[in-house]
Short mmCIF file of C-alpha atoms in Angstrom, two decimals:
data_model
loop_
_atom_site.label_atom_id
_atom_site.label_comp_id
_atom_site.label_asym_id
_atom_site.label_seq_id
_atom_site.Cartn_x
_atom_site.Cartn_y
_atom_site.Cartn_z
CA UNK A 19 -0.67 0.04 -0.43
CA UNK A 20 3.06 2.18 0.99
CA UNK A 21 4.47 1.19 -2.07
CA UNK A 22 1.72 2.48 -4.27
CA UNK A 23 1.00 5.93 -2.36
CA UNK A 24 4.85 6.19 -2.88
CA UNK A 25 4.91 4.93 -6.35
CA UNK A 26 1.54 7.39 -7.06
CA UNK A 27 3.16 10.50 -5.90
CA UNK A 28 6.54 10.68 -5.79
CA UNK A 29 7.92 8.39 -8.95
CA UNK A 30 4.72 8.86 -10.96
CA UNK A 31 5.37 12.76 -11.39
CA UNK A 32 9.00 12.52 -12.09
CA UNK A 33 9.06 9.84 -14.54
CA UNK A 34 6.20 11.60 -16.50
CA UNK A 35 8.39 15.36 -15.38
CA UNK A 36 11.58 13.90 -16.79
CA UNK A 37 9.63 12.26 -20.45
CA UNK A 38 8.41 15.88 -21.09
CA UNK A 39 12.04 17.35 -20.60
CA UNK A 40 13.39 15.20 -22.48
CA UNK A 41 12.32 12.78 -25.64
CA UNK A 42 8.90 14.53 -26.04
CA UNK A 43 11.64 17.90 -26.35
CA UNK A 44 11.93 19.50 -29.23
CA UNK A 45 15.57 21.72 -27.94
CA UNK A 46 16.14 18.61 -25.64
CA UNK A 47 17.06 16.62 -29.25
CA UNK A 48 19.01 19.38 -30.29
CA UNK A 49 21.37 19.31 -26.68
CA UNK A 50 21.53 15.63 -26.58
CA UNK A 51 23.02 15.99 -30.34
CA UNK A 52 25.56 18.51 -29.91
CA UNK A 53 26.22 16.71 -26.34
CA UNK A 54 27.50 13.27 -28.13
CA UNK A 55 29.21 14.98 -30.92
CA UNK A 56 31.58 16.51 -27.87
CA UNK A 57 32.31 13.14 -27.25
CA UNK A 58 33.36 12.64 -30.45
CA UNK A 59 35.79 15.35 -30.24
CA UNK A 60 36.91 14.33 -26.66
CA UNK A 61 38.79 11.43 -28.08
CA UNK A 62 40.25 14.09 -30.73
CA UNK A 63 38.57 12.61 -33.63
CA UNK A 64 37.46 14.67 -36.26
CA UNK A 65 34.95 12.49 -38.02
CA UNK A 66 35.20 12.48 -42.16
CA UNK A 67 32.16 12.35 -44.67
CA UNK A 68 32.58 8.62 -45.15
CA UNK A 69 32.13 7.22 -41.64
CA UNK A 70 29.33 10.14 -41.35
CA UNK A 71 27.42 8.01 -43.82
CA UNK A 72 28.22 4.71 -42.63
CA UNK A 73 26.86 5.64 -39.51
CA UNK A 74 24.13 7.72 -40.83
CA UNK A 75 23.10 4.78 -42.66
CA UNK A 76 22.87 2.77 -40.25
CA UNK A 77 20.57 4.09 -37.59
CA UNK A 78 17.80 1.72 -36.58
CA UNK A 79 15.24 5.32 -37.42
CA UNK A 80 12.29 5.71 -39.47
CA UNK A 81 14.41 8.79 -41.59
CA UNK A 82 14.86 8.02 -45.36
CA UNK A 83 18.28 7.24 -46.02
CA UNK A 84 18.48 4.63 -42.43
CA UNK A 85 18.17 1.35 -41.89
CA UNK A 86 20.47 0.20 -45.28
CA UNK A 87 23.10 -1.85 -43.22
CA UNK A 88 21.32 -3.22 -40.58
CA UNK A 89 24.35 -5.80 -40.12
CA UNK A 90 27.11 -3.08 -38.93
CA UNK A 91 23.91 -2.44 -36.55
CA UNK A 92 23.58 -5.46 -35.19
CA UNK A 93 27.10 -6.16 -34.73
CA UNK A 94 27.58 -2.66 -32.75
CA UNK A 95 24.61 -4.38 -30.82
CA UNK A 96 26.81 -7.22 -30.07
CA UNK A 97 29.92 -4.85 -29.29
CA UNK A 98 28.02 -2.70 -26.88
CA UNK A 99 28.92 0.62 -28.77
CA UNK A 100 24.81 1.54 -29.77
CA UNK A 101 21.99 1.86 -28.00
CA UNK A 102 23.26 2.61 -24.92
CA UNK A 103 21.92 6.56 -23.77
CA UNK A 104 21.87 7.09 -20.49
CA UNK A 105 19.81 9.69 -20.56
CA UNK A 106 17.35 7.30 -22.14
CA UNK A 107 17.86 4.57 -19.80
CA UNK A 108 17.31 5.89 -16.43
CA UNK A 109 14.16 7.29 -17.91
CA UNK A 110 13.62 4.08 -19.37
CA UNK A 111 14.54 1.97 -16.10
CA UNK A 112 12.25 4.79 -13.94
CA UNK A 113 9.35 3.78 -16.25
CA UNK A 114 9.40 0.40 -15.95
CA UNK A 115 9.31 0.77 -11.93
CA UNK A 116 5.69 2.41 -12.11
CA UNK A 117 4.87 0.34 -15.02
CA UNK A 118 3.92 3.56 -17.12
CA UNK A 119 0.70 2.94 -19.58
CA UNK A 120 -0.09 -0.37 -17.79
CA UNK A 121 -2.43 1.13 -15.86
CA UNK A 122 -3.95 3.03 -18.64
CA UNK A 123 -4.55 0.30 -21.17
CA UNK A 124 -7.20 -1.96 -18.78
CA UNK A 125 -8.68 1.30 -19.52
CA UNK A 126 -10.02 0.62 -23.25
CA UNK A 127 -11.58 4.50 -23.79
CA UNK A 128 -8.35 6.27 -22.28
CA UNK A 129 -6.46 3.58 -24.84
CA UNK A 130 -7.59 4.95 -27.97
CA UNK A 131 -6.94 8.25 -26.68
CA UNK A 132 -4.15 7.93 -25.64
CA UNK A 133 -2.85 5.73 -27.92
CA UNK A 134 -1.20 8.58 -30.27
CA UNK A 135 0.63 10.51 -27.83
CA UNK A 136 2.49 6.41 -27.13
CA UNK A 137 3.91 6.52 -30.99
CA UNK A 138 4.69 9.49 -30.42
CA UNK A 139 7.12 8.87 -27.64
CA UNK A 140 7.83 5.79 -29.68
CA UNK A 141 9.14 7.83 -32.26
CA UNK A 142 11.44 10.42 -29.90
CA UNK A 143 12.71 7.81 -27.93
CA UNK A 144 13.83 6.49 -31.61
CA UNK A 145 15.01 9.65 -32.30
CA UNK A 146 16.65 10.31 -29.01
CA UNK A 147 18.66 6.84 -29.63
CA UNK A 148 19.64 7.69 -32.80
CA UNK A 149 20.61 11.05 -32.18
CA UNK A 150 23.67 9.06 -29.74
CA UNK A 151 24.06 6.26 -31.82
CA UNK A 152 25.12 8.49 -35.13
CA UNK A 153 28.37 9.80 -32.72
CA UNK A 154 29.18 6.23 -31.39
CA UNK A 155 28.99 4.51 -34.73
CA UNK A 156 31.59 7.36 -36.21
CA UNK A 157 33.11 7.06 -33.84
CA UNK A 158 33.71 3.63 -33.79
CA UNK A 159 34.43 4.09 -37.64
CA UNK A 160 37.39 6.53 -36.65
CA UNK A 161 39.40 4.69 -34.48
CA UNK A 162 38.89 1.60 -36.02
CA UNK A 163 40.10 3.59 -39.01
CA UNK A 164 43.22 5.52 -37.10
CA UNK A 165 43.98 2.02 -34.99
CA UNK A 166 44.37 0.29 -38.07
CA UNK A 167 46.84 2.91 -40.20
CA UNK A 168 48.80 3.55 -36.55
CA UNK A 169 50.09 -0.08 -36.65
CA UNK A 170 50.96 -0.80 -39.94
CA UNK A 171 51.92 2.63 -40.25
CA UNK A 172 54.28 0.58 -37.04
CA UNK A 173 54.54 -2.37 -38.69
CA UNK A 174 52.02 -4.66 -36.65
CA UNK A 175 49.82 -6.35 -38.46
CA UNK A 176 46.11 -6.20 -37.24
CA UNK A 177 43.39 -8.35 -38.34
CA UNK A 178 40.05 -6.68 -38.75
CA UNK A 179 38.03 -8.33 -36.43
CA UNK A 180 40.31 -6.92 -33.40
CA UNK A 181 40.23 -3.60 -34.66
CA UNK A 182 36.63 -3.55 -34.54
CA UNK A 183 36.78 -4.93 -31.25
CA UNK A 184 39.74 -2.77 -29.44
CA UNK A 185 38.02 -0.24 -31.15
CA UNK A 186 33.89 -0.36 -29.19
CA UNK A 187 36.33 -1.39 -26.04
CA UNK A 188 37.01 2.83 -26.34
CA UNK A 189 33.74 3.34 -27.63
CA UNK A 190 32.34 1.41 -24.28
CA UNK A 191 34.88 3.05 -22.19
CA UNK A 192 35.64 6.30 -23.22
CA UNK A 193 31.72 7.30 -23.90
CA UNK A 194 28.93 7.63 -21.14
CA UNK A 195 27.08 4.33 -21.73
CA UNK A 196 24.38 3.15 -19.59
CA UNK A 197 25.57 -0.44 -18.61
CA UNK A 198 28.52 0.99 -16.77
CA UNK A 199 26.52 3.02 -14.34
CA UNK A 200 27.13 1.18 -11.38
CA UNK A 201 24.15 -0.18 -9.69
CA UNK A 202 24.00 2.27 -6.19
CA UNK A 203 23.43 4.98 -9.13
CA UNK A 204 20.89 3.21 -10.81
CA UNK A 205 18.93 2.88 -7.68
CA UNK A 206 19.00 6.82 -7.05
CA UNK A 207 16.34 7.58 -10.05
CA UNK A 208 13.66 6.11 -7.37
CA UNK A 209 14.42 9.03 -5.05
CA UNK A 210 12.51 11.65 -4.52
CA UNK A 211 15.07 14.07 -6.34
CA UNK A 212 18.68 13.91 -8.18
CA UNK A 213 17.85 14.32 -12.30
CA UNK A 214 19.36 11.89 -14.29
CA UNK A 215 22.16 11.06 -11.69
CA UNK A 216 23.98 8.25 -14.48
CA UNK A 217 24.91 10.55 -16.53
CA UNK A 218 27.55 13.39 -15.13
CA UNK A 219 28.15 10.14 -12.91
CA UNK A 220 29.31 8.99 -16.50
CA UNK A 221 30.70 12.27 -17.96
CA UNK A 222 33.12 11.55 -14.16
CA UNK A 223 33.73 8.26 -15.43
CA UNK A 224 34.37 8.60 -19.11
CA UNK A 225 36.68 11.75 -19.00
CA UNK A 226 39.14 10.28 -16.35
CA UNK A 227 39.15 6.99 -18.89
CA UNK A 228 39.86 9.23 -21.77
CA UNK A 229 43.34 11.14 -19.92
CA UNK A 230 43.92 7.27 -18.82
CA UNK A 231 43.67 5.58 -22.09
CA UNK A 232 46.04 8.39 -23.55
CA UNK A 233 48.53 8.39 -22.02
CA UNK A 234 48.65 4.60 -21.98
CA UNK A 235 48.63 5.38 -25.88
CA UNK A 236 51.30 7.45 -25.56
CA UNK A 237 53.59 5.03 -23.26
CA UNK A 238 52.67 2.27 -24.06
CA UNK A 239 55.70 -0.09 -26.13
CA UNK A 240 55.61 -2.91 -28.58
CA UNK A 241 57.10 -5.36 -30.47
CA UNK A 242 56.11 -4.62 -34.04
CA UNK A 243 56.28 -7.75 -37.01
CA UNK A 244 60.27 -7.10 -37.19
CA UNK A 245 60.63 -7.56 -33.57
CA UNK A 246 61.72 -3.99 -33.52
CA UNK A 247 60.64 -1.74 -30.01
CA UNK A 248 57.45 0.82 -30.72
CA UNK A 249 54.86 3.13 -29.75
CA UNK A 250 52.37 2.74 -32.09
CA UNK A 251 50.03 4.52 -30.17
CA UNK A 252 51.66 7.76 -29.49
CA UNK A 253 50.59 9.87 -31.86
CA UNK A 254 46.59 9.23 -31.13
CA UNK A 255 46.93 9.38 -27.72
CA UNK A 256 48.39 12.90 -28.36
CA UNK A 257 45.53 13.64 -30.09
CA UNK A 258 43.12 12.52 -27.43
CA UNK A 259 44.80 15.10 -25.00
CA UNK A 260 44.19 17.49 -26.94
CA UNK A 261 41.40 16.64 -28.19
CA UNK A 262 39.43 15.70 -24.47
CA UNK A 263 41.08 19.89 -23.30
CA UNK A 264 40.66 21.41 -26.61
CA UNK A 265 36.20 20.18 -25.37
CA UNK A 266 36.18 20.84 -22.54
CA UNK A 267 38.06 23.89 -21.76
CA UNK A 268 39.18 25.32 -24.41
CA UNK A 269 35.91 26.22 -26.37
CA UNK A 270 33.72 26.96 -23.90
CA UNK A 271 36.33 29.47 -22.93
CA UNK A 272 37.00 29.86 -26.95
CA UNK A 273 33.09 31.07 -27.13
CA UNK A 274 32.53 32.89 -24.20
CA UNK A 275 35.90 35.51 -25.40
CA UNK A 276 34.73 35.85 -28.93
CA UNK A 277 31.30 36.67 -27.86
CA UNK A 278 32.83 39.38 -25.44
CA UNK A 279 34.44 40.93 -28.22
CA UNK A 280 32.17 41.08 -30.92
CA UNK A 281 30.23 42.97 -28.68
CA UNK A 282 32.21 44.80 -26.91
CA UNK A 283 31.67 43.85 -23.37
CA UNK A 284 34.04 44.09 -20.41
CA UNK A 285 34.73 42.07 -18.00
CA UNK A 286 33.63 44.38 -15.45
CA UNK A 287 29.89 44.06 -17.37
CA UNK A 288 30.53 40.40 -18.04
CA UNK A 289 31.19 40.30 -13.66
CA UNK A 290 27.44 42.94 -13.61
CA UNK A 291 25.71 40.81 -15.79
CA UNK A 292 26.83 37.29 -13.38
CA UNK A 293 25.30 38.81 -10.11
CA UNK A 294 22.16 39.63 -11.54
CA UNK A 295 21.04 36.19 -13.33
CA UNK A 296 19.19 33.26 -11.98
CA UNK A 297 20.78 30.34 -8.96
CA UNK A 298 21.81 27.99 -11.46
CA UNK A 299 23.36 30.42 -13.68
CA UNK A 300 25.53 31.93 -11.30
CA UNK A 301 28.36 29.55 -12.10
CA UNK A 302 27.83 28.77 -15.93
CA UNK A 303 29.63 29.45 -18.84
CA UNK A 304 27.93 32.28 -19.99
CA UNK A 305 28.22 34.34 -23.67
CA UNK A 306 27.24 37.35 -23.62
CA UNK A 307 24.71 39.43 -26.30
CA UNK A 308 24.39 42.84 -26.34
CA UNK A 309 20.81 43.74 -28.10
CA UNK A 310 22.53 46.14 -31.08
CA UNK A 311 19.35 48.78 -30.84
CA UNK A 312 18.88 49.27 -26.65
CA UNK A 313 22.55 48.46 -25.60
CA UNK A 314 20.92 46.42 -23.21
CA UNK A 315 23.21 42.68 -22.03
CA UNK A 316 21.14 39.26 -22.69
CA UNK A 317 22.82 35.84 -22.63
CA UNK A 318 23.04 32.87 -23.71
CA UNK A 319 24.39 29.82 -20.60
CA UNK A 320 26.44 27.53 -22.43
CA UNK A 321 26.63 25.09 -19.57
CA UNK A 322 23.02 23.95 -20.84
CA UNK A 323 24.47 22.49 -24.75
CA UNK A 324 28.24 21.19 -22.61
CA UNK A 325 28.87 17.86 -21.66
CA UNK A 326 31.35 18.68 -20.31
CA UNK A 327 30.09 21.05 -17.94
CA UNK A 328 29.93 18.93 -15.19
CA UNK A 329 34.63 19.15 -15.35
CA UNK A 330 34.01 22.76 -16.18
CA UNK A 331 31.68 24.33 -14.01
CA UNK A 332 33.78 23.08 -10.74
CA UNK A 333 37.39 25.20 -12.43
CA UNK A 334 34.76 27.77 -13.91
CA UNK A 335 33.29 27.98 -10.58
CA UNK A 336 36.65 28.35 -8.20
CA UNK A 337 37.92 31.53 -10.86
CA UNK A 338 34.26 33.28 -9.78
CA UNK A 339 35.54 32.95 -5.90
CA UNK A 340 38.54 34.31 -6.53
CA UNK A 341 37.65 37.38 -9.30
CA UNK A 342 35.25 38.42 -6.36
CA UNK A 343 37.72 38.47 -3.02
CA UNK A 344 39.43 40.69 -1.54
CA UNK A 345 42.74 42.54 -2.32
CA UNK A 346 44.62 40.32 1.03
CA UNK A 347 46.36 37.45 0.23
CA UNK A 348 43.95 35.72 3.17
CA UNK A 349 41.21 36.84 1.89
CA UNK A 350 41.82 35.51 -1.83
CA UNK A 351 43.73 32.14 0.06
CA UNK A 352 39.82 31.87 1.85
CA UNK A 353 37.07 33.05 -0.96
CA UNK A 354 39.43 30.51 -3.09
CA UNK A 355 38.85 27.69 -0.40
CA UNK A 356 35.23 28.26 -0.76
CA UNK A 357 34.93 28.09 -4.73
CA UNK A 358 36.73 24.87 -3.45
CA UNK A 359 34.12 23.63 -1.28
CA UNK A 360 31.93 25.55 -4.06
CA UNK A 361 32.51 23.63 -6.51
CA UNK A 362 32.66 20.46 -4.92
CA UNK A 363 28.61 21.32 -4.21
CA UNK A 364 28.27 22.13 -7.56
CA UNK A 365 29.78 18.80 -9.56
CA UNK A 366 27.31 16.51 -6.63
CA UNK A 367 23.73 18.30 -7.88
CA UNK A 368 22.96 16.58 -10.05
CA UNK A 369 22.33 13.69 -7.25
CA UNK A 370 21.04 16.23 -4.03
CA UNK A 371 19.15 18.50 -5.98
CA UNK A 372 15.63 18.66 -6.05
CA UNK A 373 13.56 16.42 -9.68
CA UNK A 374 12.30 18.38 -11.95
CA UNK A 375 7.86 18.23 -11.06
CA UNK A 376 9.22 19.13 -7.15
CA UNK A 377 10.99 21.98 -7.90
CA UNK A 378 8.52 23.13 -10.06
CA UNK A 379 5.66 22.89 -7.76
CA UNK A 380 7.80 24.69 -5.67
#
């Protein structure tokens, strides 16, 4: 009885609000596609047109030109590369927890009324998965290609199957994958607070793996077919490190600085703007915009489209704390320590903040 009340009053509203904010939101679809693209660049990948065409043809979605390479998609399913969207995994499991839709199906009238909505939900979920799969397949194809080229150049023989499996391992470990989310983190979806907690946990896991993989590639020494000691993957390792630094830090900073120059906005004006933005944007990467007619300052919260904001935001938080501190050494250090504490709380917010629906009620 208590479980039923909890499901109806807590989990059901949480699931429906998250459904509306994700797969049923066009804006979120755009954000999902951009974020998934960032995972490729964070691994130092510059996608080729051929890899992107191959990825698109393998997508299992009702779009012209898709579903052409079904055999490739099945192979990638076996390798654990595709159909592993983290946010959608959280949502679908939450919907299963509350048997979403099953109660409605017992009422024939309601079932007929909501059937069109069910179809929209299915199409939206397929698109959401495809947006993620497109970049994973593209990244897999590019990883396989550059691994093959690197090994061949170093005089090391690798079979096509070995290259496929190594590339798949990189994708599983370096790009968010719901299969790798721990049971404890998955279980948090049943709490009345927290929103899509699996995603930030996967960003932390995969970001660490990207750096580790890059270092391993740079330092790895093996003997080639001639018995010579070589470092076959060092070039890829450097590309991966540069890609991670560029995607997580350089791009947000560069976009913000470019906007300041374009709209002739001073650092003082940006700091003044930051003081008046909503609390949830205080430590975001803000892209300032000046209205040409009125001169009024506006902004775009770049953090909402940045998959690696969970890493960059703590750094930005510390910078903000130091920038607004006193001039004396002790004062600056005090503010620096406060900034570290604030940064830590920023990193943990997705795990403890109000769920979308309870926040809306408040």
